[in-house]
JSON list of C-alpha atoms in Angstrom, two decimals:
[
{"chain": "A", "resi": 1, "resn": "UNK", "atom": "CA", "xyz": [0.00, 0.00, 0.00]},
{"chain": "A", "resi": 2, "resn": "UNK", "atom": "CA", "xyz": [1.65, 3.20, -1.16]},
{"chain": "A", "resi": 3, "resn": "UNK", "atom": "CA", "xyz": [0.36, 6.70, -1.54]},
{"chain": "A", "resi": 4, "resn": "UNK", "atom": "CA", "xyz": [2.16, 8.77, -4.12]},
{"chain": "A", "resi": 5, "resn": "UNK", "atom": "CA", "xyz": [0.03, 11.85, -4.85]},
{"chain": "A", "resi": 6, "resn": "UNK", "atom": "CA", "xyz": [1.27, 14.70, -7.02]},
{"chain": "A", "resi": 7, "resn": "UNK", "atom": "CA", "xyz": [2.51, 16.77, -4.09]},
{"chain": "A", "resi": 8, "resn": "UNK", "atom": "CA", "xyz": [5.94, 17.39, -2.56]},
{"chain": "A", "resi": 9, "resn": "UNK", "atom": "CA", "xyz": [8.87, 15.16, -3.56]},
{"chain": "A", "resi": 10, "resn": "UNK", "atom": "CA", "xyz": [9.77, 12.20, -1.39]},
{"chain": "A", "resi": 11, "resn": "UNK", "atom": "CA", "xyz": [11.88, 12.95, 1.68]},
{"chain": "A", "resi": 12, "resn": "UNK", "atom": "CA", "xyz": [14.89, 10.98, 0.47]},
{"chain": "A", "resi": 13, "resn": "UNK", "atom": "CA", "xyz": [15.27, 13.11, -2.66]},
{"chain": "A", "resi": 14, "resn": "UNK", "atom": "CA", "xyz": [17.85, 15.40, -1.02]},
{"chain": "A", "resi": 15, "resn": "UNK", "atom": "CA", "xyz": [20.00, 12.33, -0.26]},
{"chain": "A", "resi": 16, "resn": "UNK", "atom": "CA", "xyz": [19.23, 10.47, -3.48]},
{"chain": "A", "resi": 17, "resn": "UNK", "atom": "CA", "xyz": [22.84, 10.44, -4.72]},
{"chain": "A", "resi": 18, "resn": "UNK", "atom": "CA", "xyz": [24.08, 9.18, -1.35]},
{"chain": "A", "resi": 19, "resn": "UNK", "atom": "CA", "xyz": [21.49, 6.38, -1.38]},
{"chain": "A", "resi": 20, "resn": "UNK", "atom": "CA", "xyz": [22.34, 5.43, -4.96]},
{"chain": "A", "resi": 21, "resn": "UNK", "atom": "CA", "xyz": [26.07, 5.32, -4.18]},
{"chain": "A", "resi": 22, "resn": "UNK", "atom": "CA", "xyz": [25.44, 3.18, -1.14]},
{"chain": "A", "resi": 23, "resn": "UNK", "atom": "CA", "xyz": [23.20, 0.83, -3.14]},
{"chain": "A", "resi": 24, "resn": "UNK", "atom": "CA", "xyz": [25.89, 0.49, -5.81]},
{"chain": "A", "resi": 25, "resn": "UNK", "atom": "CA", "xyz": [28.37, -0.53, -3.12]},
{"chain": "A", "resi": 26, "resn": "UNK", "atom": "CA", "xyz": [25.82, -3.05, -1.81]},
{"chain": "A", "resi": 27, "resn": "UNK", "atom": "CA", "xyz": [25.46, -4.47, -5.33]},
{"chain": "A", "resi": 28, "resn": "UNK", "atom": "CA", "xyz": [29.24, -4.87, -5.44]},
{"chain": "A", "resi": 29, "resn": "UNK", "atom": "CA", "xyz": [29.18, -6.64, -2.08]},
{"chain": "A", "resi": 30, "resn": "UNK", "atom": "CA", "xyz": [26.51, -9.05, -3.34]},
{"chain": "A", "resi": 31, "resn": "UNK", "atom": "CA", "xyz": [28.55, -9.81, -6.47]},
{"chain": "A", "resi": 32, "resn": "UNK", "atom": "CA", "xyz": [31.59, -10.36, -4.25]},
{"chain": "A", "resi": 33, "resn": "UNK", "atom": "CA", "xyz": [29.67, -12.87, -2.13]},
{"chain": "A", "resi": 34, "resn": "UNK", "atom": "CA", "xyz": [28.56, -14.70, -5.25]},
{"chain": "A", "resi": 35, "resn": "UNK", "atom": "CA", "xyz": [32.16, -14.80, -6.43]},
{"chain": "A", "resi": 36, "resn": "UNK", "atom": "CA", "xyz": [33.25, -16.14, -3.02]},
{"chain": "A", "resi": 37, "resn": "UNK", "atom": "CA", "xyz": [30.77, -19.01, -3.32]},
{"chain": "A", "resi": 38, "resn": "UNK", "atom": "CA", "xyz": [31.86, -19.67, -6.89]},
{"chain": "A", "resi": 39, "resn": "UNK", "atom": "CA", "xyz": [35.49, -19.77, -5.74]},
{"chain": "A", "resi": 40, "resn": "UNK", "atom": "CA", "xyz": [34.54, -22.02, -2.80]},
{"chain": "A", "resi": 41, "resn": "UNK", "atom": "CA", "xyz": [35.85, -19.67, -0.11]},
{"chain": "A", "resi": 42, "resn": "UNK", "atom": "CA", "xyz": [35.64, -20.54, 3.57]},
{"chain": "A", "resi": 43, "resn": "UNK", "atom": "CA", "xyz": [32.05, -20.66, 4.89]},
{"chain": "A", "resi": 44, "resn": "UNK", "atom": "CA", "xyz": [32.67, -18.31, 7.81]},
{"chain": "A", "resi": 45, "resn": "UNK", "atom": "CA", "xyz": [34.23, -15.70, 5.50]},
{"chain": "A", "resi": 46, "resn": "UNK", "atom": "CA", "xyz": [31.13, -15.84, 3.28]},
{"chain": "A", "resi": 47, "resn": "UNK", "atom": "CA", "xyz": [28.83, -15.56, 6.30]},
{"chain": "A", "resi": 48, "resn": "UNK", "atom": "CA", "xyz": [30.82, -12.56, 7.52]},
{"chain": "A", "resi": 49, "resn": "UNK", "atom": "CA", "xyz": [30.29, -10.82, 4.19]},
{"chain": "A", "resi": 50, "resn": "UNK", "atom": "CA", "xyz": [26.58, -11.70, 4.21]},
{"chain": "A", "resi": 51, "resn": "UNK", "atom": "CA", "xyz": [26.31, -10.12, 7.65]},
{"chain": "A", "resi": 52, "resn": "UNK", "atom": "CA", "xyz": [28.03, -6.96, 6.38]},
{"chain": "A", "resi": 53, "resn": "UNK", "atom": "CA", "xyz": [25.68, -6.86, 3.37]},
{"chain": "A", "resi": 54, "resn": "UNK", "atom": "CA", "xyz": [22.64, -7.25, 5.60]},
{"chain": "A", "resi": 55, "resn": "UNK", "atom": "CA", "xyz": [23.85, -4.42, 7.85]},
{"chain": "A", "resi": 56, "resn": "UNK", "atom": "CA", "xyz": [24.40, -2.16, 4.84]},
{"chain": "A", "resi": 57, "resn": "UNK", "atom": "CA", "xyz": [20.88, -2.84, 3.55]},
{"chain": "A", "resi": 58, "resn": "UNK", "atom": "CA", "xyz": [19.41, -2.23, 6.99]},
{"chain": "A", "resi": 59, "resn": "UNK", "atom": "CA", "xyz": [21.22, 1.12, 7.18]},
{"chain": "A", "resi": 60, "resn": "UNK", "atom": "CA", "xyz": [19.66, 2.16, 3.87]},
{"chain": "A", "resi": 61, "resn": "UNK", "atom": "CA", "xyz": [16.23, 0.99, 5.04]},
{"chain": "A", "resi": 62, "resn": "UNK", "atom": "CA", "xyz": [16.48, 2.89, 8.33]},
{"chain": "A", "resi": 63, "resn": "UNK", "atom": "CA", "xyz": [17.60, 6.02, 6.49]},
{"chain": "A", "resi": 64, "resn": "UNK", "atom": "CA", "xyz": [14.69, 5.81, 4.06]},
{"chain": "A", "resi": 65, "resn": "UNK", "atom": "CA", "xyz": [12.28, 5.18, 6.92]},
{"chain": "A", "resi": 66, "resn": "UNK", "atom": "CA", "xyz": [13.64, 8.19, 8.80]},
{"chain": "A", "resi": 67, "resn": "UNK", "atom": "CA", "xyz": [13.22, 10.37, 5.71]},
{"chain": "A", "resi": 68, "resn": "UNK", "atom": "CA", "xyz": [9.70, 9.01, 5.22]},
{"chain": "A", "resi": 69, "resn": "UNK", "atom": "CA", "xyz": [8.72, 9.83, 8.80]},
{"chain": "A", "resi": 70, "resn": "UNK", "atom": "CA", "xyz": [10.28, 13.32, 8.71]},
{"chain": "A", "resi": 71, "resn": "UNK", "atom": "CA", "xyz": [8.70, 14.28, 5.41]},
{"chain": "A", "resi": 72, "resn": "UNK", "atom": "CA", "xyz": [5.83, 12.17, 4.10]},
{"chain": "A", "resi": 73, "resn": "UNK", "atom": "CA", "xyz": [4.28, 11.23, 7.43]},
{"chain": "A", "resi": 74, "resn": "UNK", "atom": "CA", "xyz": [4.86, 14.62, 9.05]},
{"chain": "A", "resi": 75, "resn": "UNK", "atom": "CA", "xyz": [3.37, 16.48, 6.07]},
{"chain": "A", "resi": 76, "resn": "UNK", "atom": "CA", "xyz": [0.33, 14.17, 6.07]},
{"chain": "A", "resi": 77, "resn": "UNK", "atom": "CA", "xyz": [-0.08, 14.54, 9.85]},
{"chain": "A", "resi": 78, "resn": "UNK", "atom": "CA", "xyz": [-0.04, 18.32, 9.52]},
{"chain": "A", "resi": 79, "resn": "UNK", "atom": "CA", "xyz": [-2.71, 18.12, 6.81]},
{"chain": "A", "resi": 80, "resn": "UNK", "atom": "CA", "xyz": [-4.79, 15.70, 8.89]},
{"chain": "A", "resi": 81, "resn": "UNK", "atom": "CA", "xyz": [-7.63, 13.56, 7.64]},
{"chain": "A", "resi": 82, "resn": "UNK", "atom": "CA", "xyz": [-7.58, 10.11, 6.11]},
{"chain": "A", "resi": 83, "resn": "UNK", "atom": "CA", "xyz": [-4.24, 10.66, 4.38]},
{"chain": "A", "resi": 84, "resn": "UNK", "atom": "CA", "xyz": [-2.58, 11.16, 7.78]},
{"chain": "A", "resi": 85, "resn": "UNK", "atom": "CA", "xyz": [-4.02, 7.93, 9.15]},
{"chain": "A", "resi": 86, "resn": "UNK", "atom": "CA", "xyz": [-3.00, 6.08, 6.01]},
{"chain": "A", "resi": 87, "resn": "UNK", "atom": "CA", "xyz": [0.58, 7.41, 6.08]},
{"chain": "A", "resi": 88, "resn": "UNK", "atom": "CA", "xyz": [0.97, 6.45, 9.74]},
{"chain": "A", "resi": 89, "resn": "UNK", "atom": "CA", "xyz": [-0.33, 2.93, 9.05]},
{"chain": "A", "resi": 90, "resn": "UNK", "atom": "CA", "xyz": [1.97, 2.68, 6.03]},
{"chain": "A", "resi": 91, "resn": "UNK", "atom": "CA", "xyz": [4.97, 3.65, 8.20]},
{"chain": "A", "resi": 92, "resn": "UNK", "atom": "CA", "xyz": [3.93, 1.24, 10.97]},
{"chain": "A", "resi": 93, "resn": "UNK", "atom": "CA", "xyz": [3.60, -1.59, 8.46]},
{"chain": "A", "resi": 94, "resn": "UNK", "atom": "CA", "xyz": [7.06, -0.78, 7.02]},
{"chain": "A", "resi": 95, "resn": "UNK", "atom": "CA", "xyz": [8.57, -0.83, 10.52]},
{"chain": "A", "resi": 96, "resn": "UNK", "atom": "CA", "xyz": [6.92, -4.18, 11.21]},
{"chain": "A", "resi": 97, "resn": "UNK", "atom": "CA", "xyz": [8.40, -5.62, 8.01]},
{"chain": "A", "resi": 98, "resn": "UNK", "atom": "CA", "xyz": [11.87, -4.37, 8.94]},
{"chain": "A", "resi": 99, "resn": "UNK", "atom": "CA", "xyz": [11.64, -5.79, 12.43]},
{"chain": "A", "resi": 100, "resn": "UNK", "atom": "CA", "xyz": [10.51, -9.20, 11.14]},
{"chain": "A", "resi": 101, "resn": "UNK", "atom": "CA", "xyz": [13.35, -9.49, 8.64]}
]
């Protein structure tokens, strides 16, 4: 469930380049892990890299969530109404998904 209206840009837009750079590094990490498996590297070394990759993804997710709360949810809360309730539920659902993973 996502609400995208034609209003203000998403909160992450000011950090878009930083997010994209970080995601490119994460892609490189994932390729490196694949290469480690292909080259039959030591299991613990692979698991260590998987843990680092997971942490990097979580950092991106937390940053995006923070931006969402500070911009999208705050703007909707100020406006009030059904959109505010929907944005808060959307954020709560996103937090629940992050916690479960």
